[in-house]
Coordinates of C-alpha atoms in Angstrom, one line a residue:
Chain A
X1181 CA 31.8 21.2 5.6
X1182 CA 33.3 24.1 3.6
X1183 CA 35.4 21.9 1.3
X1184 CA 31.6 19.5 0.7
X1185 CA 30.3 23.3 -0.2
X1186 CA 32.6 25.4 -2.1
X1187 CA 31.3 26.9 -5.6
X1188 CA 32.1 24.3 -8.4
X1189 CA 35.3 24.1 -10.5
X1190 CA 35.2 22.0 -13.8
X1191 CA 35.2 18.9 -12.0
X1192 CA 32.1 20.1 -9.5
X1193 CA 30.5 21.1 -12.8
X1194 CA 30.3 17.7 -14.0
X1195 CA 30.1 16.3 -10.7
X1196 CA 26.5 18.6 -10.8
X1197 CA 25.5 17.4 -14.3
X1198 CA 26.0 13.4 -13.6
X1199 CA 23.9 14.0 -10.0
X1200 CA 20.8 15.2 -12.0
X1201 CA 20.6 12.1 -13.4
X1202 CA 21.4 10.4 -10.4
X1203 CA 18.5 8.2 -9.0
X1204 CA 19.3 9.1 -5.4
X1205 CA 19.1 12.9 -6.3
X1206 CA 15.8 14.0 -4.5
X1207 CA 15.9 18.0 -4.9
X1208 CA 16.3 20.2 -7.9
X1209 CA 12.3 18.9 -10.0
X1210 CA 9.3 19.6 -9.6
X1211 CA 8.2 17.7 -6.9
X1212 CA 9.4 18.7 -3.4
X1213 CA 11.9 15.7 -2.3
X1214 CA 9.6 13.9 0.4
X1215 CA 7.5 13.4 -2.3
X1216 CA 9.6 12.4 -5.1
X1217 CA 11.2 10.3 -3.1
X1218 CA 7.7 8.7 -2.1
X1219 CA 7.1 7.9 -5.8
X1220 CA 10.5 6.6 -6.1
X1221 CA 10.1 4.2 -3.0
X1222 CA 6.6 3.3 -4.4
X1223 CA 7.9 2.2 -7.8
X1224 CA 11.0 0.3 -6.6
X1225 CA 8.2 -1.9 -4.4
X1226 CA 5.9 -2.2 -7.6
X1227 CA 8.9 -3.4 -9.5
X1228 CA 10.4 -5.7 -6.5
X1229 CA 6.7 -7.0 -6.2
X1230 CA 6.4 -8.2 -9.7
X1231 CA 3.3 -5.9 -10.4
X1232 CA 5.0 -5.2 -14.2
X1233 CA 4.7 -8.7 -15.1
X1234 CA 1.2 -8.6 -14.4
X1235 CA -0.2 -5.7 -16.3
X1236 CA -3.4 -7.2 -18.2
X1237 CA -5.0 -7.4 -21.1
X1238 CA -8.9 -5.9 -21.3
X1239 CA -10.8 -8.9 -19.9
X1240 CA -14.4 -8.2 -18.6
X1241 CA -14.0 -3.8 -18.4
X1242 CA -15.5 -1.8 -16.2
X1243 CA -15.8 0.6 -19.5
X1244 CA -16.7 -1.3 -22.8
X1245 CA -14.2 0.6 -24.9
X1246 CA -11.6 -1.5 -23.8
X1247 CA -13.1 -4.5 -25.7
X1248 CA -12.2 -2.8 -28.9
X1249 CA -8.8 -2.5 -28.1
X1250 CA -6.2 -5.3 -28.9
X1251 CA -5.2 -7.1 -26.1
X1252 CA -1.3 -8.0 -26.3
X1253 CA -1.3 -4.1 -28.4
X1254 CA -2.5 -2.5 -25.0
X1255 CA -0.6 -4.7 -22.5
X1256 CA 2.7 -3.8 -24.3
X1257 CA 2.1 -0.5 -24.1
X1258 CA 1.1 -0.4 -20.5
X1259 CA 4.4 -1.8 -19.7
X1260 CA 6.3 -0.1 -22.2
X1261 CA 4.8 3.2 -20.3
X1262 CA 5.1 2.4 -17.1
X1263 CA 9.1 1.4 -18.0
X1264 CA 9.6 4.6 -19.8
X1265 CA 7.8 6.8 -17.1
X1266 CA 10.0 4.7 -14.5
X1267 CA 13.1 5.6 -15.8
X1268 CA 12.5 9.4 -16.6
X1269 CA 10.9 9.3 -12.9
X1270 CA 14.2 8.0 -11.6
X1271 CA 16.3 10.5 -13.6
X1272 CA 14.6 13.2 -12.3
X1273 CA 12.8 14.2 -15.8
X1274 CA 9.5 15.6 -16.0
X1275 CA 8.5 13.6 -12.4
X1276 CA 5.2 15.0 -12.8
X1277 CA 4.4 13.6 -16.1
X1278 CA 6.2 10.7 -15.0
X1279 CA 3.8 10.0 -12.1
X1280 CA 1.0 10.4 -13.7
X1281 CA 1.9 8.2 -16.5
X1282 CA 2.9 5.8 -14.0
X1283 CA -0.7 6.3 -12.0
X1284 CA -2.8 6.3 -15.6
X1285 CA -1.1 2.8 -16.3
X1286 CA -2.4 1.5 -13.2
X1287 CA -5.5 3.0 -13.2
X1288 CA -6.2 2.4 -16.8
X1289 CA -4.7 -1.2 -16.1
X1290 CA -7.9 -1.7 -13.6
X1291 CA -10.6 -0.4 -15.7
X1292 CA -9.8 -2.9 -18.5
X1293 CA -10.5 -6.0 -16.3
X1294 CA -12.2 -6.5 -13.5
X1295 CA -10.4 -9.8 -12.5
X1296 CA -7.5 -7.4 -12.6
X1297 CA -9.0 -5.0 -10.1
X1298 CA -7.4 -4.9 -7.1
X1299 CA -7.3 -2.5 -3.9
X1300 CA -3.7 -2.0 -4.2
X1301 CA -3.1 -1.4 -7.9
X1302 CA -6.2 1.1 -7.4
X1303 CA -4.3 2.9 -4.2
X1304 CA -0.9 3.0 -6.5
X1305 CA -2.5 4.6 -9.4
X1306 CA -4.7 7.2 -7.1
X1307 CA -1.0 8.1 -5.1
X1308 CA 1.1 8.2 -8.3
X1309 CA -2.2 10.7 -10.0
X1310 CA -2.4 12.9 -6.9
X1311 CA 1.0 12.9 -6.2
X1312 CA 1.2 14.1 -9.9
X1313 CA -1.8 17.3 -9.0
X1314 CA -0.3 18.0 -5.9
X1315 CA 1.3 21.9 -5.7
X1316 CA 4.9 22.4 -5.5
X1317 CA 4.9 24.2 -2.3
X1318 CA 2.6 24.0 1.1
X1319 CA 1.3 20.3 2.3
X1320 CA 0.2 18.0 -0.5
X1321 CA -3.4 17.8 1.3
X1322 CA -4.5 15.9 -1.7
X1323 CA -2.5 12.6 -0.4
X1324 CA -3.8 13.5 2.8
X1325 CA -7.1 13.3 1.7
X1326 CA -6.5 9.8 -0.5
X1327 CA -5.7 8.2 2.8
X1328 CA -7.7 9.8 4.8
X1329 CA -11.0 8.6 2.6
X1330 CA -9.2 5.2 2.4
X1331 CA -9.0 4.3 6.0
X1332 CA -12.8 5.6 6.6
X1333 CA -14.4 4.3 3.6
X1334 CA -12.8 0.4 4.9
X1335 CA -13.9 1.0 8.3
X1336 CA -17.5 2.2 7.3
X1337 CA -17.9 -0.6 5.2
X1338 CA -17.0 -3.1 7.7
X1339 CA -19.1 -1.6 10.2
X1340 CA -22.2 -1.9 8.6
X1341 CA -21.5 -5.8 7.7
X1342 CA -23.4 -7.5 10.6
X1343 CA -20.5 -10.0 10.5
X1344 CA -17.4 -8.0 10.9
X1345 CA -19.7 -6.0 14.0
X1346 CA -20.6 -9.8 15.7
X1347 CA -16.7 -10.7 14.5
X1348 CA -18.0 -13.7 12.4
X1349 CA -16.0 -12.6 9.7
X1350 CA -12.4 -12.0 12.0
X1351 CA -12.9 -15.6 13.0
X1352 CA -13.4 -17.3 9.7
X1353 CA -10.8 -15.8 8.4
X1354 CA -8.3 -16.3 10.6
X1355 CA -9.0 -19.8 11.4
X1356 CA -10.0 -20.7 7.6
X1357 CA -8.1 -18.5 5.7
X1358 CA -5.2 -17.7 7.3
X1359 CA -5.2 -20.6 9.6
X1360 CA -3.0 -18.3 12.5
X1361 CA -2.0 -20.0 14.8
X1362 CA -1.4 -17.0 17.2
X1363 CA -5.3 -16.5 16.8
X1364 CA -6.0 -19.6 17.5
X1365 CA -3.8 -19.8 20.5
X1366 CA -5.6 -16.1 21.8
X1367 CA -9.0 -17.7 20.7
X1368 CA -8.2 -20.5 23.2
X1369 CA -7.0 -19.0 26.2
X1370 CA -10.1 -17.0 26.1
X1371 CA -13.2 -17.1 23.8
X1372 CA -13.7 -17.3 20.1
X1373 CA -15.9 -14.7 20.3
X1374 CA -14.8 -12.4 22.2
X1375 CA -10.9 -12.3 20.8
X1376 CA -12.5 -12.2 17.2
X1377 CA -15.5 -9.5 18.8
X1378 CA -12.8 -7.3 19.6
X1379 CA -9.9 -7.5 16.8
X1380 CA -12.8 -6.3 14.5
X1381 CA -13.7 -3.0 16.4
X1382 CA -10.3 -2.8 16.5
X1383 CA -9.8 -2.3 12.9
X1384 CA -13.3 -0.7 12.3
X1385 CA -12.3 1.6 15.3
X1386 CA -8.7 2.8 14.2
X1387 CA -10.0 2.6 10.4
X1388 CA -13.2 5.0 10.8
X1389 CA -11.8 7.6 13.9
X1390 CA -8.6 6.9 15.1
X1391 CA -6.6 7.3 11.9
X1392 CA -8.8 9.8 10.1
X1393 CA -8.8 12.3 12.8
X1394 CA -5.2 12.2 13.5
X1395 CA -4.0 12.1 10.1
X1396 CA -6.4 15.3 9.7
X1397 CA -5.0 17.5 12.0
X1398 CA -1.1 18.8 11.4
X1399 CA 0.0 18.4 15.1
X1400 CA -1.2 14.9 15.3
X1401 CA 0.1 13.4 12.2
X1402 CA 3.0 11.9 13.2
X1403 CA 0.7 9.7 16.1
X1404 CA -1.2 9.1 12.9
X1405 CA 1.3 8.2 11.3
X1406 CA 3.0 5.3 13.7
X1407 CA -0.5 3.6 14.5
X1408 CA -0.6 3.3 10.7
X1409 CA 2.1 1.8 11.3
X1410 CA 1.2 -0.3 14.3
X1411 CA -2.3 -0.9 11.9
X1412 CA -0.4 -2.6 9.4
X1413 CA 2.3 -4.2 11.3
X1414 CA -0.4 -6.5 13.7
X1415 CA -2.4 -7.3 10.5
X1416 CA 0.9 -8.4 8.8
X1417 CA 2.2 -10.5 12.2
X1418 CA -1.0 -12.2 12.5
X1419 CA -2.6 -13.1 8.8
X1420 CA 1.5 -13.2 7.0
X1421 CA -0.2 -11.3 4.4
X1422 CA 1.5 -7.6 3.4
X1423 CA -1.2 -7.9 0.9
X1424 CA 0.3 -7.5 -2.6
X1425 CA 2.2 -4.5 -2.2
X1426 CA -0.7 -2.8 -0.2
X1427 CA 1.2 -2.7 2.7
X1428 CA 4.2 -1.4 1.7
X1429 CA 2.7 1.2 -0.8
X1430 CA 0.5 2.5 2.3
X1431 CA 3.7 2.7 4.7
X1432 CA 5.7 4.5 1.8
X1433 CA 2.7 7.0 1.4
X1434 CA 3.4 8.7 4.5
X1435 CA 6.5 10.2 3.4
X1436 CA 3.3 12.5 3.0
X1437 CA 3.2 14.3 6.0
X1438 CA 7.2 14.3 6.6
X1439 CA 8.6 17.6 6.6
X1440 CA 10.6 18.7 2.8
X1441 CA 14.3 17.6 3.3
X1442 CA 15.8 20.1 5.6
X1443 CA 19.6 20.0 5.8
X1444 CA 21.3 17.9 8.9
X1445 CA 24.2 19.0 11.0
X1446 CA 25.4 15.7 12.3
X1447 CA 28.3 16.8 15.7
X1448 CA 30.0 14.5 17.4
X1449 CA 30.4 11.2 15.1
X1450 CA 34.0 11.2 15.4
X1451 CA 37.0 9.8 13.3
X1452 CA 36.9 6.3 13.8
X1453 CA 37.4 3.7 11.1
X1454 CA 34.1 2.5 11.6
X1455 CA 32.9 6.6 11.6
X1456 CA 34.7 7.0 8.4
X1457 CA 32.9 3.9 6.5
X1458 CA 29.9 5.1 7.8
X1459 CA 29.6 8.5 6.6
X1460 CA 31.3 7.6 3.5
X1461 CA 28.1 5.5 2.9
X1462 CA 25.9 8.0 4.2
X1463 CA 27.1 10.7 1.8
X1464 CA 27.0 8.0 -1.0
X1465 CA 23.6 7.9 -0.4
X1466 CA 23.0 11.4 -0.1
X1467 CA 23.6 12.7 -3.4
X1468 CA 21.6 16.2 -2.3
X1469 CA 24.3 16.7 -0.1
X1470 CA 22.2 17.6 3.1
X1471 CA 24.0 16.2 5.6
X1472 CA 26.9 17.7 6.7
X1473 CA 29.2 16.5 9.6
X1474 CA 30.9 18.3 12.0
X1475 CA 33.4 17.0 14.7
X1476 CA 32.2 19.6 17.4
X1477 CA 30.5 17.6 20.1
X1478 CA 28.3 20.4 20.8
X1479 CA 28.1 22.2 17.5
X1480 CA 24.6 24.5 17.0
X1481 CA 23.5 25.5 13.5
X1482 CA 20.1 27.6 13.1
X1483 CA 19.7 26.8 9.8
X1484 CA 18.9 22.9 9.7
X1485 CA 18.8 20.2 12.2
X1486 CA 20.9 19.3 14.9
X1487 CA 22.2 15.7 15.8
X1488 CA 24.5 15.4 18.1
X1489 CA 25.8 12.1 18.9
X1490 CA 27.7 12.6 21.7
X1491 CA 24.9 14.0 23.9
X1492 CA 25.9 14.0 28.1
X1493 CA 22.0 13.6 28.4
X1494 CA 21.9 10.0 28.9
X1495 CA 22.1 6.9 26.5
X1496 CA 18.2 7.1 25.9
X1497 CA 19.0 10.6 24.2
X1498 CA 21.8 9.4 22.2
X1499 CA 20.0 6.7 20.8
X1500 CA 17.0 8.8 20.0
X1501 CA 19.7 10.9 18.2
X1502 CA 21.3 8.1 16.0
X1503 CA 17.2 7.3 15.2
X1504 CA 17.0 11.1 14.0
X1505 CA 19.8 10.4 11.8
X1506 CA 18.1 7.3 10.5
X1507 CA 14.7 9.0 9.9
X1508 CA 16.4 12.2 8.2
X1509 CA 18.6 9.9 5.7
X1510 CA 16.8 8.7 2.4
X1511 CA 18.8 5.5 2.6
X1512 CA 16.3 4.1 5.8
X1513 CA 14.0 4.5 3.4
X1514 CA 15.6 2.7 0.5
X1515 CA 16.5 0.2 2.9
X1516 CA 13.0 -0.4 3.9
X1517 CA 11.0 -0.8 1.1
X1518 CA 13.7 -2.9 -0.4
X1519 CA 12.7 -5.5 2.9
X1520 CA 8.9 -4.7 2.1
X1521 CA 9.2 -5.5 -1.5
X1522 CA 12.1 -7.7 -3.1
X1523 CA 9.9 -11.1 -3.2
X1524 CA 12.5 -13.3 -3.0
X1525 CA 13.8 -12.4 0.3
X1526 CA 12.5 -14.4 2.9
X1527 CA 9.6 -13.2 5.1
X1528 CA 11.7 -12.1 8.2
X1529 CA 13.4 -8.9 6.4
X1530 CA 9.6 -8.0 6.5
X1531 CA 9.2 -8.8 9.9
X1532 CA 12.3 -6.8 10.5
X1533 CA 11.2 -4.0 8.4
X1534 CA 7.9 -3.4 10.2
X1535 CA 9.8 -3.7 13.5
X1536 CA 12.2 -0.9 12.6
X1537 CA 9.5 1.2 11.6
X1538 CA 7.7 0.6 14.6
X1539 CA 10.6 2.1 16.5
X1540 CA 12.1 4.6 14.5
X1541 CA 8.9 6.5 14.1
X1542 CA 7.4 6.1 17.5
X1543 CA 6.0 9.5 18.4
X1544 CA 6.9 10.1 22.0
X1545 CA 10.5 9.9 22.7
X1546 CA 10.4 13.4 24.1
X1547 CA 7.9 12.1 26.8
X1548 CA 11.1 10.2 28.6
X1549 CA 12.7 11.8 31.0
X1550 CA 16.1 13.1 30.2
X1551 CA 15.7 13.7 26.3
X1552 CA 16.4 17.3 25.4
X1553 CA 17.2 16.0 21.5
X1554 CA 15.4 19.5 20.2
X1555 CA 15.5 19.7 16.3
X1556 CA 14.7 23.1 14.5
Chain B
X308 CA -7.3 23.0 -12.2
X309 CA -4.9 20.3 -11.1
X310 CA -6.0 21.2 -7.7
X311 CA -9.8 20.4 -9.1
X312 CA -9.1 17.3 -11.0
X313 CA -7.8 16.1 -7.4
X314 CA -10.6 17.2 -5.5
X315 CA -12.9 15.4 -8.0
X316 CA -11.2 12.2 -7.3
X317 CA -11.2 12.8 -4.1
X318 CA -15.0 13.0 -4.6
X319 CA -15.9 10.1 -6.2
X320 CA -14.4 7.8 -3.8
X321 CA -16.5 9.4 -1.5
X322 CA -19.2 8.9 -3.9
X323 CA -18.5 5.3 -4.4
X324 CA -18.7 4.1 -0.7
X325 CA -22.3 6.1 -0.4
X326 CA -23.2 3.5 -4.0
X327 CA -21.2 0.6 -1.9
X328 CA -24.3 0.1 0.3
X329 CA -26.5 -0.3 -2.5
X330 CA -27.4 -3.9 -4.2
X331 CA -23.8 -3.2 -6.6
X332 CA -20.6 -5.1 -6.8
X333 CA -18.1 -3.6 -4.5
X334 CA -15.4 -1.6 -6.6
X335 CA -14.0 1.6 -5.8
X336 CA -15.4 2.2 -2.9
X337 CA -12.4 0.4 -0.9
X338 CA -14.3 -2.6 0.6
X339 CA -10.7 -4.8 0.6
X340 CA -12.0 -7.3 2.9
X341 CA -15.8 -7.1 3.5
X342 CA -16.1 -10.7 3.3
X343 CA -14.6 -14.0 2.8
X344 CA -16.5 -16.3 0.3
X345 CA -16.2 -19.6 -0.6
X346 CA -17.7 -20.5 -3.3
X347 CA -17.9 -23.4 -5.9
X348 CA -19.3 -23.0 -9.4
X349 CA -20.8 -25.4 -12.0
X350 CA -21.2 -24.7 -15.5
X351 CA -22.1 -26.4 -18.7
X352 CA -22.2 -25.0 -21.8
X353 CA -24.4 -27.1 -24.4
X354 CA -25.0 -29.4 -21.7
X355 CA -21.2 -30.9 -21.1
X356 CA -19.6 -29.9 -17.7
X357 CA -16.7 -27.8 -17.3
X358 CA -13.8 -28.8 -15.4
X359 CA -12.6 -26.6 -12.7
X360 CA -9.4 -25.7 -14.4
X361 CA -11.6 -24.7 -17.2
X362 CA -14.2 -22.9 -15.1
X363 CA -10.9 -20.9 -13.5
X364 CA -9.8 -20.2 -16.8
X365 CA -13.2 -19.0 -18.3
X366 CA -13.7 -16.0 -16.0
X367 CA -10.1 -15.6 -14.7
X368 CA -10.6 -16.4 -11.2
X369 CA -8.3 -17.8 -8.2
X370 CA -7.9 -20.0 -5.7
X371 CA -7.0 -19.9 -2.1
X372 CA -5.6 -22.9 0.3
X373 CA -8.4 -23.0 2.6
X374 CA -8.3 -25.0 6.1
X375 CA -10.9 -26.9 6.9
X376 CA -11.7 -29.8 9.1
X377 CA -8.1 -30.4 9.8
X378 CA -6.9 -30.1 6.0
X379 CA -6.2 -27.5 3.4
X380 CA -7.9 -27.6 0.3
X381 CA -8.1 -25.6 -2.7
X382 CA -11.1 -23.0 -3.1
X383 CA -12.7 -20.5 -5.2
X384 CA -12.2 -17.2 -2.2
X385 CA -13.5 -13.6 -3.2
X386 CA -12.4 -11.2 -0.5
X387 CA -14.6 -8.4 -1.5
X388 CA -18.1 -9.5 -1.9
X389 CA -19.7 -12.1 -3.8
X390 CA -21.9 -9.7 -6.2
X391 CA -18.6 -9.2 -8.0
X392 CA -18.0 -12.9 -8.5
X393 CA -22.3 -12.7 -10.1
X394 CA -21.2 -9.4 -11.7
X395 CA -18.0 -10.9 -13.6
X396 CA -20.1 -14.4 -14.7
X397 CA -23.4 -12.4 -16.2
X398 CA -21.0 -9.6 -17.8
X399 CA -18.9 -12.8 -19.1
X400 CA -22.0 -14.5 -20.3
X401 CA -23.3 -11.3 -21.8
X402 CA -20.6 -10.7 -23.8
X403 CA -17.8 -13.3 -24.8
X404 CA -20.0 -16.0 -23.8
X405 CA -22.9 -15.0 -25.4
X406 CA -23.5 -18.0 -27.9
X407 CA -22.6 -20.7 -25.5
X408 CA -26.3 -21.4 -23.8
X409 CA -24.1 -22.2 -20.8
X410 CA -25.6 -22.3 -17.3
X411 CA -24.0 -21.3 -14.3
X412 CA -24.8 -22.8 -10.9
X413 CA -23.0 -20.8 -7.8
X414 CA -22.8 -22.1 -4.6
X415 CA -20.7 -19.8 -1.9
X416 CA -21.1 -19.3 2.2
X417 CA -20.3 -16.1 2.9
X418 CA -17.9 -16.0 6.2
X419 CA -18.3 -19.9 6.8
X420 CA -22.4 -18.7 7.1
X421 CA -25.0 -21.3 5.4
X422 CA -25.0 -22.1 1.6
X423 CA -26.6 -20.3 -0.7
X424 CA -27.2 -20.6 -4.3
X425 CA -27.6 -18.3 -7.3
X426 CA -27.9 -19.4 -10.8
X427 CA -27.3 -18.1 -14.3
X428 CA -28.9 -19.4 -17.7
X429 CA -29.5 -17.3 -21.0
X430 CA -32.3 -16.0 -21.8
X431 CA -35.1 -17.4 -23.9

């Protein structure tokens, strides 16, 4: 721990210089890290999804300015910006301007053509923008809000659609668009309508209170949080649609209400072959140099969090300690959205990327008896 | 001032799903999947039918594999609402189309619901 920490020498120096540039650097700009690496995460899906590709030319605007502009002129420089803005963004330089390059490209990108417009370019550019207003210090409320008015503005307008409250429009889509055969299956053991009836006050229910409120409110974000998560899981595992990048760029946005980066006493990993690959790879990945490792079992630092692996509290507790260490490390993250988002890896590395998330961020761990896993 | 810029956007989201439940195509005012239309369109311009492949290509639009009646088939689908499909022909019409004289027939079910029709010609 003291040898990761002593003051530099030439070597640290350059070792400090190179890390700025590093993509995998998260602290030291602008933005505070949860957020940058948000932004990061959400342009690594754009890019894996192929959304670059398909920047447009103005065709049928929502403002008629854009007619005036030539076409192939504008798309190059839409993705010209947006690779520009990408790299400075990953470099760490000027990540404000960066984002809100990135978020005027999108948004920009949708008012020149309406057959462009889409739900999920619209929520990229909105996240990059606000991401881009959002103050250095304190919660950045403004994401808050974005989703917030997101989830509620859905629901309501599904509520007052006569078809989604009867579930007419659950069952034509499922059995005509989709085609699920899960739905089909559920539709069969019971009723049409009652299955479709209640999958659609499902959504309009979590969409209009259930996520709004507990998003809202600071001590129930992290609920919020992992029935967003649920949300999107059970419409990916029953439609096979992630919707574009929709569903990843939602499930990325929550970095929102994480906590800034504290730093992370791991105790107890051990020196193990298998101990040293792994936290060689873990410190590869962690370029900010928060975690530090300690081979106490039952070390105690007031200054970060605690992880200790080794814990006499049961397996349940250990494990919920090795998930601490996953949710703490950027590289879950990376690892993630890379399933979410690379379009030419089959479907299951999304299945098991929604699965992961459903268990690494479940909410009430501390309700089972025998956890004591405290962090600061 | 950032702070402000932010809270105005913020704003007129809020703004735009109060507008959403007026007679206006459904953008901005996240209405992802309001509805699920199917819908078919005929047009001429001088008279001579246009093929679908050239209908797709005129206004930009999609398809979907829809199931029906034990097969898929390829369909015109607009997951939002179908005043944006009306909204993207007349603004089409109006503008880069405007010396065609081409007539628009558009026939869409809205969530498997009956057929309806809506039709588009130039003015005299």
């Amino acid at each position: 721990m003291a040898a990761r920490n002593k003051p530099g020498n030439g070597s640290r120096n350059n070792d400090m210089n190179s890390a700025r540039y590093n993509p995998l650097k998260l602290s030291g700009t602008d933005l505070p890290s949860h957020l940058l690496l948000m932004v990061k995460l959400l342009t690594l899906a754009l890019i894996g999804k192929g959304y670059i590709q398909h920047l447009p030319q103005p065709f049928l605007p929502f403002l008629p300015v854009f007619d005036h502009i030539h076409g192939v002129l504008f798309q190059i420089t839409l993705k010209t910006s947006f690779i520009i803005a990408a790299l400075l963004l990953f470099t760490n330089q000027k990540v404000r301007l960066s984002c809100f390059v990135l978020g005027s490209v999108f948004l920009l990108g949708t008012l020149s053509s309406k057959t462009y417009y889409s739900n999920a370019k619209f929520f990229c550019g909105l996240i990059y923008i606000l991401t881009a207003l959002s103050e250095s210090k304190g919660r950045p409320w403004l994401i808050h809000g974005q989703l917030i008015i997101m989830y509620f503005g859905s629901g309501i307008n599904k509520v007052l659609d006569i078809d989604w409250r009867t579930g007419q429009y659950f069952d034509h889509w499922m059995i005509h668009v989709i085609h699920a055969k899960s739905y089909e299956l559920l539709a069969d053991l019971s009723s049409h309508e009652f299955i479709s009836k209640m999958l659609s006050w499902k959504t309009m229910i979590i969409e209009i209170v259930v996520l709004p409120v507990t998003l809202f409110f600071r001590k129930w974000q992290a609920v919020g949080v992992w029935i967003g998560i649920v949300f999107h899981s059970l419409a990916f595992w029953m439609s096979g649609l992630s919707f574009g990048v929709f569903m990843a760029a939602a499930l990325i946005s929550y970095l929102a209400f994480a906590p800034d980066s504290p730093r992370v006493y791991v105790h107890g990993l051990g020196d193990s072959l298998l101990a040293r690959v792994l936290k060689s790879i873990l410190r590869a990945f962690d370029v900010d140099e928060r975690f530090i490792f300690s081979e106490e079992k039952d070390g105690q630092d007031s200054t970060g969090v605690n992880i200790k692996l080794l814990s006499e509290n049961g397996w349940l507790t250990r494990l919920n300690q090795w998930r601490l260490l996953a949710i703490y490390h950027p590289l879950t993250y990376i690892l993630l959205t890379v399933f979410f988002s690379i379009t030419f890896l089959p479907n299951i590395f999304q299945h098991l990327a929604t699965m992961a998330c459903l268990i690494l961020f479940f909410p009430f761990y501390g309700a089972f008896k025998g956890f004591s896993g405290k962090v600061n | 001032m950032k702070l402000l810029f932010g809270v105005l956007m913020l704003s007129l989201q809020l703004l735009m799903i109060v507008c959403a439940r007026f007679d206006i195509p459904k953008y901005f005012c996240w209405a992802p999947h309001d509805q699920q239309c199917i819908y078919h369109l005929s047009v001429t311009i001088d008279g001579k039918p246009l093929t679908s492949k050239q209908i797709n290509e005129r206004y930009h639009l999609n398809t979907w594999r829809y199931w029906n009646n034990g097969a898929y088939k390829w369909v015109n689908l607009e997951s939002r609402s179908i005043k944006n499909v009306k909204n993207i022909i007349r603004q089409y019409e109006a503008t880069y189309g405007n010396n065609d004289r081409t007539k628009v027939v558009l026939s869409y079910r809205i969530n498997g619901g009956q057929e309806q029709t809506w039709q588009w010609q130039p003015q005299q």
